[in-house]
Amino acid sequence: MASLKALSAAAPLTLRIVAECTVTKARACDLLLPHGTVSTPVFMPVGTQGTLKGITVDQLEGLACQICLGNTYHLGMRPGSDLIEKANGLHGFMNWKKNLLTDSGGFQMVSLVELSEVTEEGVKFKSPYDGKEILLSPEKSISIQNSLGSDIMMQLDDVVSSTMTGPRVEEAMHRSIRWLDRCIAANKNPDKQNLFAIIQGGLNADLRKTCLDEMTQRDVPGFAIGGLSGGEEKDDFWRMVTLSTDHLPREKPRYLMGVGYVCIICVMLHCHLTSKTNFKNYILVKHKQYAKDFQPIDPDCQCPTCKRHSRAYLHALFKSDTAAMHHITIHNIAYQLTLMRSVKQSIVEGRFPEFIQMFMRRMFPSRDQYPSWAVDALASVNITLE
Ligand SMILES: [Zn+2]
């Protein structure tokens, strides 16, 4: 275990290394942000967005969540950043006292709005509310995020599908570097809000390396690994993650974007923050076989849903009430938060490799069910599965 080492960045952020795994690349850290300390590795749930996800700020607080995500696209469209600024930013508007990370808005735009067009200026799209043409430039994205007052802001990047190949991937990578510089210049609150760069380059190791070389020359307080987790082979995915973490500065936090259940694998490849907006697991209770099952979703889970409700109850609720989705969301978030806390504990206690082995045994009842990408990813950081 490493001794307590404090590293500071030239920003309202400090990363303090609590422990380092001697076998893998995993580290347990405390990330000091303007709205309190975030214990990492951490999973960041989505706190606000336009689509129905059904969890209140109160409930997030109850799950001891230290940082959550706000969607710039949804908030910027409605109710609009001016109104939120008047409410003392998103913290005041939501009445959330812990940390907030906001995305740039670009990803939602490209994935949700059919008629979006990317030029050097920014992302042009038609508002789904009133059909007006809107330009989301790097400056505009930062201006909205400055109004929202988030603790971590994401740069606007040029997003292409993770399965895309060819010259468009290279163009998007270079444009993302140029847009990063425009975002840095546009940030009105560098003393209060941390701007994170997003590493792009698709599944091409050379492009990713170029992006890493360029972006790490910029004085930004943290980095995200972007452009992954969009349907590419898991084998490509983890290799790009590990390539990225090998080249990122040790003293700065890393955020792996858009990753859900595989996040535990990525911890050992050295990522601090992860998030995922849509979960598919545990919708299982919809299935008929659970209609008479009086167990909780997970007998080992301490979340309000599992402490109170059976699978049979949730199954019945599904038929008539959106509250079922709400209960399941609470369980999903509690599960991820608890899992990451256990991961951190195991790193601190010097038994992270054993923890991973145990976790895999629990997830996959027999050895031949281990996905080969997970076996290879683990082997790359010296963990052999038995
Ligand atoms: Zn639960």
Tab-separated table of C-alpha atoms and ligand atoms in Angstrom:
chain	number	residue	atom	x	y	z
A	1	MET	CA	0.000	0.000	0.000
A	2	ALA	CA	1.336	3.419	-0.865
A	3	SER	CA	1.747	6.072	1.741
A	4	LEU	CA	-0.639	8.989	1.747
A	5	LYS	CA	0.482	11.284	-1.013
A	6	ALA	CA	-1.097	14.584	-1.811
A	7	LEU	CA	-0.951	15.860	-5.350
A	8	SER	CA	-2.448	19.103	-6.359
A	9	ALA	CA	-3.470	20.481	-9.684
A	10	ALA	CA	-3.725	24.117	-10.683
A	11	ALA	CA	-7.498	24.039	-10.317
A	12	PRO	CA	-10.275	23.710	-7.716
A	13	LEU	CA	-9.485	20.015	-7.506
A	14	THR	CA	-7.018	17.853	-5.606
A	15	LEU	CA	-6.449	14.155	-6.088
A	16	ARG	CA	-5.119	12.423	-3.011
A	17	ILE	CA	-3.863	8.885	-3.471
A	18	VAL	CA	-4.997	6.740	-0.547
A	19	ALA	CA	-3.717	3.347	-1.713
A	20	GLU	CA	-2.308	1.694	-4.809
A	21	CYS	CA	-2.777	-1.919	-5.803
A	22	THR	CA	0.620	-3.607	-6.142
A	23	VAL	CA	-0.605	-6.089	-8.766
A	24	THR	CA	-2.914	-4.096	-11.063
A	25	LYS	CA	-3.062	-0.416	-12.010
A	26	ALA	CA	-5.942	0.270	-9.606
A	27	ARG	CA	-5.757	3.135	-7.133
A	28	ALA	CA	-8.006	4.257	-4.306
A	29	CYS	CA	-8.141	8.043	-4.133
A	30	ASP	CA	-9.949	10.942	-2.582
A	31	LEU	CA	-10.942	13.584	-5.065
A	32	LEU	CA	-11.377	16.938	-3.340
A	33	LEU	CA	-13.883	19.097	-5.213
A	34	PRO	CA	-15.710	22.359	-4.385
A	35	HIS	CA	-18.719	20.470	-2.990
A	36	GLY	CA	-16.928	17.904	-0.866
A	37	THR	CA	-14.707	14.876	-1.187
A	38	VAL	CA	-15.465	12.115	-3.664
A	39	SER	CA	-14.122	8.724	-2.754
A	40	THR	CA	-12.822	6.970	-5.897
A	41	PRO	CA	-13.274	4.722	-7.798
A	42	VAL	CA	-16.821	5.988	-7.982
A	43	PHE	CA	-19.894	5.477	-10.073
A	44	MET	CA	-21.752	8.685	-10.958
A	45	PRO	CA	-25.509	8.374	-11.347
A	46	VAL	CA	-27.511	10.746	-13.492
A	47	GLY	CA	-29.238	13.261	-11.252
A	48	THR	CA	-31.158	15.289	-13.779
A	49	GLN	CA	-32.307	14.695	-17.281
A	50	GLY	CA	-35.291	15.151	-19.463
A	51	THR	CA	-36.221	11.508	-19.792
A	52	LEU	CA	-37.940	9.641	-17.014
A	53	LYS	CA	-35.403	7.989	-14.746
A	54	GLY	CA	-37.306	8.353	-11.514
A	55	ILE	CA	-35.018	9.212	-8.647
A	56	THR	CA	-35.163	12.259	-6.397
A	57	VAL	CA	-32.310	14.324	-5.004
A	58	ASP	CA	-33.386	13.220	-1.565
A	59	GLN	CA	-33.009	9.582	-2.505
A	60	LEU	CA	-29.593	10.170	-4.071
A	61	GLU	CA	-28.550	11.808	-0.810
A	62	GLY	CA	-29.916	8.835	1.095
A	63	LEU	CA	-27.654	6.536	-0.926
A	64	ALA	CA	-24.642	8.654	0.181
A	65	CYS	CA	-23.976	9.730	-3.393
A	66	GLN	CA	-21.095	12.261	-3.524
A	67	ILE	CA	-21.290	13.290	-7.163
A	68	CYS	CA	-23.988	13.081	-9.814
A	69	LEU	CA	-24.403	14.039	-13.424
A	70	GLY	CA	-26.503	16.776	-14.969
A	71	ASN	CA	-27.367	16.696	-18.655
A	72	THR	CA	-26.445	20.006	-20.273
A	73	TYR	CA	-28.485	19.307	-23.364
A	74	HIS	CA	-31.739	18.718	-21.489
A	75	LEU	CA	-31.154	21.496	-18.973
A	76	GLY	CA	-29.997	23.941	-21.626
A	77	MET	CA	-33.120	23.327	-23.703
A	78	ARG	CA	-35.552	23.337	-20.834
A	79	PRO	CA	-35.772	25.114	-18.452
A	80	GLY	CA	-32.770	26.925	-19.970
A	81	SER	CA	-29.490	28.015	-18.448
A	82	ASP	CA	-30.613	31.613	-17.711
A	83	LEU	CA	-33.322	30.408	-15.378
A	84	ILE	CA	-30.958	27.956	-13.676
A	85	GLU	CA	-28.351	30.664	-13.218
A	86	LYS	CA	-30.961	32.781	-11.432
A	87	ALA	CA	-31.553	29.881	-9.034
A	88	ASN	CA	-27.849	29.951	-8.039
A	89	GLY	CA	-26.880	27.404	-10.604
A	90	LEU	CA	-27.823	23.778	-10.829
A	91	HIS	CA	-26.860	23.143	-7.190
A	92	GLY	CA	-29.408	25.735	-6.093
A	93	PHE	CA	-32.022	24.760	-8.654
A	94	MET	CA	-31.894	21.075	-7.646
A	95	ASN	CA	-31.083	21.868	-4.006
A	96	TRP	CA	-28.165	19.435	-4.225
A	97	LYS	CA	-25.257	20.090	-1.874
A	98	LYS	CA	-22.766	17.592	-3.243
A	99	ASN	CA	-20.752	17.691	-6.463
A	100	LEU	CA	-22.089	17.891	-9.981
A	101	LEU	CA	-20.585	16.958	-13.309
A	102	THR	CA	-22.182	18.292	-16.463
A	103	ASP	CA	-21.592	16.940	-19.936
A	104	SER	CA	-21.035	19.198	-22.930
A	105	GLY	CA	-24.405	18.530	-24.508
A	106	GLY	CA	-22.772	17.339	-27.727
A	107	PHE	CA	-23.279	13.633	-27.267
A	108	GLN	CA	-27.017	13.919	-26.615
A	109	MET	CA	-27.353	16.196	-29.570
A	110	VAL	CA	-25.684	13.833	-31.987
A	111	SER	CA	-27.496	10.799	-30.612
A	112	LEU	CA	-30.949	12.265	-29.940
A	113	VAL	CA	-31.426	14.870	-32.598
A	114	GLU	CA	-31.681	13.409	-36.053
A	115	LEU	CA	-30.817	16.496	-38.009
A	116	SER	CA	-27.554	17.541	-36.446
A	117	GLU	CA	-24.617	18.709	-38.474
A	118	VAL	CA	-21.014	19.084	-37.309
A	119	THR	CA	-18.837	21.865	-38.706
A	120	GLU	CA	-15.681	23.513	-37.384
A	121	GLU	CA	-17.907	26.095	-35.710
A	122	GLY	CA	-19.835	23.559	-33.652
A	123	VAL	CA	-22.833	21.238	-33.757
A	124	LYS	CA	-25.843	22.662	-35.565
A	125	PHE	CA	-29.259	21.198	-34.875
A	126	LYS	CA	-32.959	21.953	-34.905
A	127	SER	CA	-34.554	22.339	-31.509
A	128	PRO	CA	-36.986	19.461	-30.941
A	129	TYR	CA	-39.172	21.946	-29.015
A	130	ASP	CA	-39.683	24.778	-31.484
A	131	GLY	CA	-37.776	23.771	-34.627
A	132	LYS	CA	-35.393	26.746	-34.335
A	133	GLU	CA	-31.848	26.232	-35.556
A	134	ILE	CA	-29.331	26.198	-32.708
A	135	LEU	CA	-25.554	26.124	-32.817
A	136	LEU	CA	-23.789	24.396	-29.948
A	137	SER	CA	-20.231	25.711	-30.213
A	138	PRO	CA	-17.463	24.987	-27.694
A	139	GLU	CA	-18.004	28.524	-26.346
A	140	LYS	CA	-21.755	28.023	-26.039
A	141	SER	CA	-21.366	24.690	-24.275
A	142	ILE	CA	-18.971	26.197	-21.715
A	143	SER	CA	-21.167	29.249	-21.280
A	144	ILE	CA	-24.139	26.996	-20.435
A	145	GLN	CA	-22.000	24.905	-18.084
A	146	ASN	CA	-20.662	28.084	-16.440
A	147	SER	CA	-24.276	29.124	-15.808
A	148	LEU	CA	-25.070	25.688	-14.409
A	149	GLY	CA	-22.070	26.040	-12.055
A	150	SER	CA	-21.058	22.373	-12.107
A	151	ASP	CA	-17.908	21.260	-10.285
A	152	ILE	CA	-16.689	19.337	-13.320
A	153	MET	CA	-17.492	20.468	-16.863
A	154	MET	CA	-16.821	18.444	-19.981
A	155	GLN	CA	-15.339	19.928	-23.127
A	156	LEU	CA	-17.424	19.843	-26.294
A	157	ASP	CA	-15.936	17.090	-28.448
A	158	ASP	CA	-16.639	15.895	-31.957
A	159	VAL	CA	-18.421	12.609	-31.331
A	160	VAL	CA	-18.352	9.825	-33.888
A	161	SER	CA	-19.604	6.283	-33.449
A	162	SER	CA	-17.104	3.995	-31.751
A	163	THR	CA	-17.433	1.518	-34.594
A	164	MET	CA	-16.625	4.065	-37.289
A	165	THR	CA	-13.309	3.825	-39.141
A	166	GLY	CA	-11.586	5.939	-41.767
A	167	PRO	CA	-10.746	9.647	-42.138
A	168	ARG	CA	-13.788	10.930	-40.229
A	169	VAL	CA	-12.350	9.446	-36.987
A	170	GLU	CA	-9.082	11.314	-37.496
A	171	GLU	CA	-10.901	14.542	-38.335
A	172	ALA	CA	-13.040	14.235	-35.194
A	173	MET	CA	-9.973	13.612	-33.036
A	174	HIS	CA	-8.125	16.701	-34.334
A	175	ARG	CA	-11.263	18.817	-34.098
A	176	SER	CA	-11.762	17.707	-30.505
A	177	ILE	CA	-8.263	19.025	-29.695
A	178	ARG	CA	-9.063	22.377	-31.329
A	179	TRP	CA	-12.393	22.535	-29.522
A	180	LEU	CA	-10.633	21.789	-26.222
A	181	ASP	CA	-8.529	24.927	-26.694
A	182	ARG	CA	-11.657	26.961	-27.411
A	183	CYS	CA	-13.329	25.513	-24.300
A	184	ILE	CA	-10.320	26.368	-22.107
A	185	ALA	CA	-10.356	29.939	-23.436
A	186	ALA	CA	-14.110	30.257	-22.905
A	187	ASN	CA	-14.174	29.090	-19.268
A	188	LYS	CA	-15.116	32.096	-17.126
A	189	ASN	CA	-14.670	30.250	-13.807
A	190	PRO	CA	-11.399	28.299	-13.911
A	191	ASP	CA	-10.997	28.954	-10.172
A	192	LYS	CA	-14.344	27.289	-9.368
A	193	GLN	CA	-15.135	24.870	-12.175
A	194	ASN	CA	-12.915	22.078	-13.461
A	195	LEU	CA	-12.832	21.544	-17.202
A	196	PHE	CA	-12.061	17.988	-18.316
A	197	ALA	CA	-10.616	17.113	-21.715
A	198	ILE	CA	-12.015	14.124	-23.619
A	199	ILE	CA	-9.599	11.750	-25.318
A	200	GLN	CA	-10.854	10.658	-28.730
A	201	GLY	CA	-9.383	8.607	-31.563
A	202	GLY	CA	-11.832	5.761	-31.954
A	203	LEU	CA	-10.352	2.284	-31.917
A	204	ASN	CA	-7.172	3.402	-33.639
A	205	ALA	CA	-4.199	3.210	-31.255
A	206	ASP	CA	-2.120	5.749	-33.205
A	207	LEU	CA	-4.922	8.310	-33.286
A	208	ARG	CA	-5.610	7.857	-29.607
A	209	LYS	CA	-1.911	8.225	-28.833
A	210	THR	CA	-1.743	11.468	-30.849
A	211	CYS	CA	-4.785	12.793	-29.012
A	212	LEU	CA	-3.249	11.843	-25.646
A	213	ASP	CA	0.064	13.530	-26.523
A	214	GLU	CA	-1.700	16.729	-27.559
A	215	MET	CA	-4.310	16.967	-24.850
A	216	THR	CA	-1.963	16.162	-21.962
A	217	GLN	CA	0.069	19.218	-22.952
A	218	ARG	CA	-2.912	21.361	-21.996
A	219	ASP	CA	-3.235	22.381	-18.370
A	220	VAL	CA	-6.623	20.844	-17.634
A	221	PRO	CA	-7.520	19.433	-14.209
A	222	GLY	CA	-8.745	16.057	-15.456
A	223	PHE	CA	-9.301	13.762	-18.417
A	224	ALA	CA	-12.085	11.624	-19.752
A	225	ILE	CA	-11.773	8.664	-22.055
A	226	GLY	CA	-14.424	9.165	-24.693
A	227	GLY	CA	-15.641	7.633	-27.894
A	228	LEU	CA	-15.950	4.132	-26.462
A	229	SER	CA	-18.736	1.906	-25.202
A	230	GLY	CA	-20.829	2.403	-28.316
A	231	GLY	CA	-21.178	-1.125	-29.562
A	232	GLU	CA	-17.543	-1.940	-30.365
A	233	GLU	CA	-16.013	-5.298	-29.424
A	234	LYS	CA	-15.187	-5.426	-25.712
A	235	ASP	CA	-11.724	-6.583	-26.695
A	236	ASP	CA	-11.133	-3.312	-28.569
A	237	PHE	CA	-12.755	-1.367	-25.766
A	238	TRP	CA	-10.481	-2.449	-22.914
A	239	ARG	CA	-7.334	-2.155	-25.030
A	240	MET	CA	-8.189	1.488	-25.781
A	241	VAL	CA	-8.897	2.121	-22.093
A	242	THR	CA	-5.579	0.700	-20.957
A	243	LEU	CA	-3.674	2.514	-23.713
A	244	SER	CA	-5.270	5.762	-22.556
A	245	THR	CA	-4.632	5.277	-18.853
A	246	ASP	CA	-0.976	4.387	-19.565
A	247	HIS	CA	-0.438	7.811	-21.107
A	248	LEU	CA	-2.500	10.019	-18.817
A	249	PRO	CA	-0.737	11.984	-16.060
A	250	ARG	CA	-0.778	10.060	-12.783
A	251	GLU	CA	-1.705	13.048	-10.658
A	252	LYS	CA	-4.949	13.827	-12.461
A	253	PRO	CA	-8.352	12.102	-12.294
A	254	ARG	CA	-9.660	9.942	-15.162
A	255	TYR	CA	-13.275	9.560	-16.108
A	256	LEU	CA	-14.357	6.643	-18.252
A	257	MET	CA	-17.545	7.724	-19.983
A	258	GLY	CA	-20.636	5.661	-20.559
A	259	VAL	CA	-19.635	2.447	-18.816
A	260	GLY	CA	-21.935	0.392	-16.622
A	261	TYR	CA	-21.337	-3.145	-15.491
A	262	VAL	CA	-17.876	-3.484	-16.966
A	263	CYS	CA	-16.652	-0.579	-14.835
A	264	ILE	CA	-15.151	-2.953	-12.294
A	265	ILE	CA	-12.780	-4.231	-14.967
A	266	CYS	CA	-11.816	-0.671	-15.782
A	267	VAL	CA	-10.941	0.173	-12.196
A	268	MET	CA	-7.962	-2.132	-12.400
A	269	LEU	CA	-6.952	-0.369	-15.621
A	270	HIS	CA	-6.892	2.773	-13.538
A	271	CYS	CA	-10.023	4.852	-13.937
A	272	HIS	CA	-11.504	6.992	-11.179
A	273	LEU	CA	-14.949	7.996	-12.381
A	274	THR	CA	-17.537	6.149	-14.436
A	275	SER	CA	-21.141	6.695	-15.404
A	276	LYS	CA	-23.886	5.051	-17.386
A	277	THR	CA	-27.284	6.378	-18.195
A	278	ASN	CA	-29.286	3.302	-19.127
A	279	PHE	CA	-29.401	0.047	-17.235
A	280	LYS	CA	-30.974	-3.069	-18.575
A	281	ASN	CA	-30.321	-5.482	-15.703
A	282	TYR	CA	-32.910	-6.096	-13.015
A	283	ILE	CA	-35.785	-5.404	-15.354
A	284	LEU	CA	-35.843	-9.157	-14.909
A	285	VAL	CA	-38.607	-8.857	-12.323
A	286	LYS	CA	-40.921	-8.239	-15.254
A	287	HIS	CA	-40.611	-11.923	-16.129
A	288	LYS	CA	-43.429	-14.209	-15.109
A	289	GLN	CA	-41.202	-16.514	-13.093
A	290	TYR	CA	-40.882	-13.796	-10.412
A	291	ALA	CA	-44.623	-13.370	-9.898
A	292	LYS	CA	-44.590	-15.512	-6.748
A	293	ASP	CA	-41.016	-14.864	-5.643
A	294	PHE	CA	-40.939	-13.223	-2.216
A	295	GLN	CA	-37.202	-12.616	-2.145
A	296	PRO	CA	-35.840	-9.098	-2.651
A	297	ILE	CA	-34.113	-8.353	-6.004
A	298	ASP	CA	-30.785	-8.993	-4.287
A	299	PRO	CA	-30.852	-10.591	-0.817
A	300	ASP	CA	-27.432	-9.072	0.005
A	301	CYS	CA	-28.419	-5.519	-0.979
A	302	GLN	CA	-29.107	-2.929	1.716
A	303	CYS	CA	-30.944	-0.456	-0.528
A	304	PRO	CA	-34.428	0.851	0.376
A	305	THR	CA	-35.990	-1.238	-2.403
A	306	CYS	CA	-34.433	-4.536	-1.329
A	307	LYS	CA	-35.042	-3.844	2.365
A	308	ARG	CA	-38.702	-3.314	1.717
A	309	HIS	CA	-40.021	-5.018	-1.415
A	310	SER	CA	-40.133	-8.482	-2.916
A	311	ARG	CA	-39.702	-9.452	-6.570
A	312	ALA	CA	-43.337	-10.524	-6.556
A	313	TYR	CA	-44.455	-7.072	-5.431
A	314	LEU	CA	-42.304	-5.302	-8.024
A	315	HIS	CA	-43.523	-7.727	-10.680
A	316	ALA	CA	-47.141	-6.888	-9.837
A	317	LEU	CA	-46.373	-3.161	-9.739
A	318	PHE	CA	-44.860	-3.259	-13.212
A	319	LYS	CA	-48.267	-3.962	-14.695
A	320	SER	CA	-49.895	-0.818	-13.392
A	321	ASP	CA	-47.438	1.688	-12.057
A	322	THR	CA	-44.283	3.551	-13.108
A	323	ALA	CA	-43.206	3.319	-9.462
A	324	ALA	CA	-41.769	-0.125	-10.246
A	325	MET	CA	-39.180	1.478	-12.503
A	326	HIS	CA	-38.443	3.955	-9.766
A	327	HIS	CA	-37.780	1.227	-7.152
A	328	ILE	CA	-35.542	-0.627	-9.587
A	329	THR	CA	-33.562	2.515	-10.447
A	330	ILE	CA	-32.838	3.002	-6.749
A	331	HIS	CA	-31.606	-0.553	-6.511
A	332	ASN	CA	-29.421	-0.206	-9.625
A	333	ILE	CA	-27.783	2.973	-8.358
A	334	ALA	CA	-27.330	1.579	-4.845
A	335	TYR	CA	-25.762	-1.540	-6.326
A	336	GLN	CA	-23.199	0.413	-8.364
A	337	LEU	CA	-22.347	2.780	-5.497
A	338	THR	CA	-21.911	-0.099	-3.036
A	339	LEU	CA	-19.870	-2.122	-5.498
A	340	MET	CA	-17.453	0.772	-5.987
A	341	ARG	CA	-17.165	1.275	-2.224
A	342	SER	CA	-16.286	-2.406	-1.800
A	343	VAL	CA	-13.725	-2.080	-4.594
A	344	LYS	CA	-12.105	0.871	-2.854
A	345	GLN	CA	-12.060	-0.983	0.466
A	346	SER	CA	-10.350	-3.961	-1.157
A	347	ILE	CA	-7.677	-1.715	-2.721
A	348	VAL	CA	-7.057	-0.044	0.651
A	349	GLU	CA	-6.793	-3.443	2.356
A	350	GLY	CA	-4.447	-4.791	-0.318
A	351	ARG	CA	-6.779	-7.534	-1.554
A	352	PHE	CA	-8.104	-6.098	-4.814
A	353	PRO	CA	-6.961	-9.026	-7.041
A	354	GLU	CA	-8.776	-11.476	-4.743
A	355	PHE	CA	-11.846	-9.238	-4.789
A	356	ILE	CA	-11.945	-9.311	-8.597
A	357	GLN	CA	-11.538	-13.104	-8.650
A	358	MET	CA	-14.393	-13.481	-6.203
A	359	PHE	CA	-16.563	-11.032	-8.115
A	360	MET	CA	-16.073	-12.942	-11.362
A	361	ARG	CA	-16.899	-16.243	-9.653
A	362	ARG	CA	-20.121	-14.718	-8.386
A	363	MET	CA	-21.075	-13.232	-11.749
A	364	PHE	CA	-20.287	-16.381	-13.715
A	365	PRO	CA	-21.101	-19.694	-12.037
A	366	SER	CA	-18.665	-21.672	-14.166
A	367	ARG	CA	-15.251	-20.911	-15.546
A	368	ASP	CA	-16.131	-21.478	-19.176
A	369	GLN	CA	-18.677	-18.666	-18.960
A	370	TYR	CA	-16.040	-16.011	-18.372
A	371	PRO	CA	-16.016	-13.715	-21.391
A	372	SER	CA	-12.643	-14.049	-23.081
A	373	TRP	CA	-12.182	-10.274	-23.254
A	374	ALA	CA	-12.473	-10.086	-19.446
A	375	VAL	CA	-9.975	-12.930	-19.018
A	376	ASP	CA	-7.527	-11.138	-21.352
A	377	ALA	CA	-8.093	-7.726	-19.764
A	378	LEU	CA	-7.449	-9.164	-16.327
A	379	ALA	CA	-4.376	-11.050	-17.523
A	380	SER	CA	-2.965	-7.757	-18.867
A	381	VAL	CA	-2.837	-6.515	-15.269
A	382	ASN	CA	-1.539	-9.782	-13.816
A	383	ILE	CA	-4.778	-11.319	-12.585
A	384	THR	CA	-5.345	-14.930	-13.548
A	385	LEU	CA	-8.830	-16.302	-13.136
A	386	GLU	CA	-9.098	-19.719	-11.564
B	1	ZN	ZN	-31.182	-3.300	-3.706
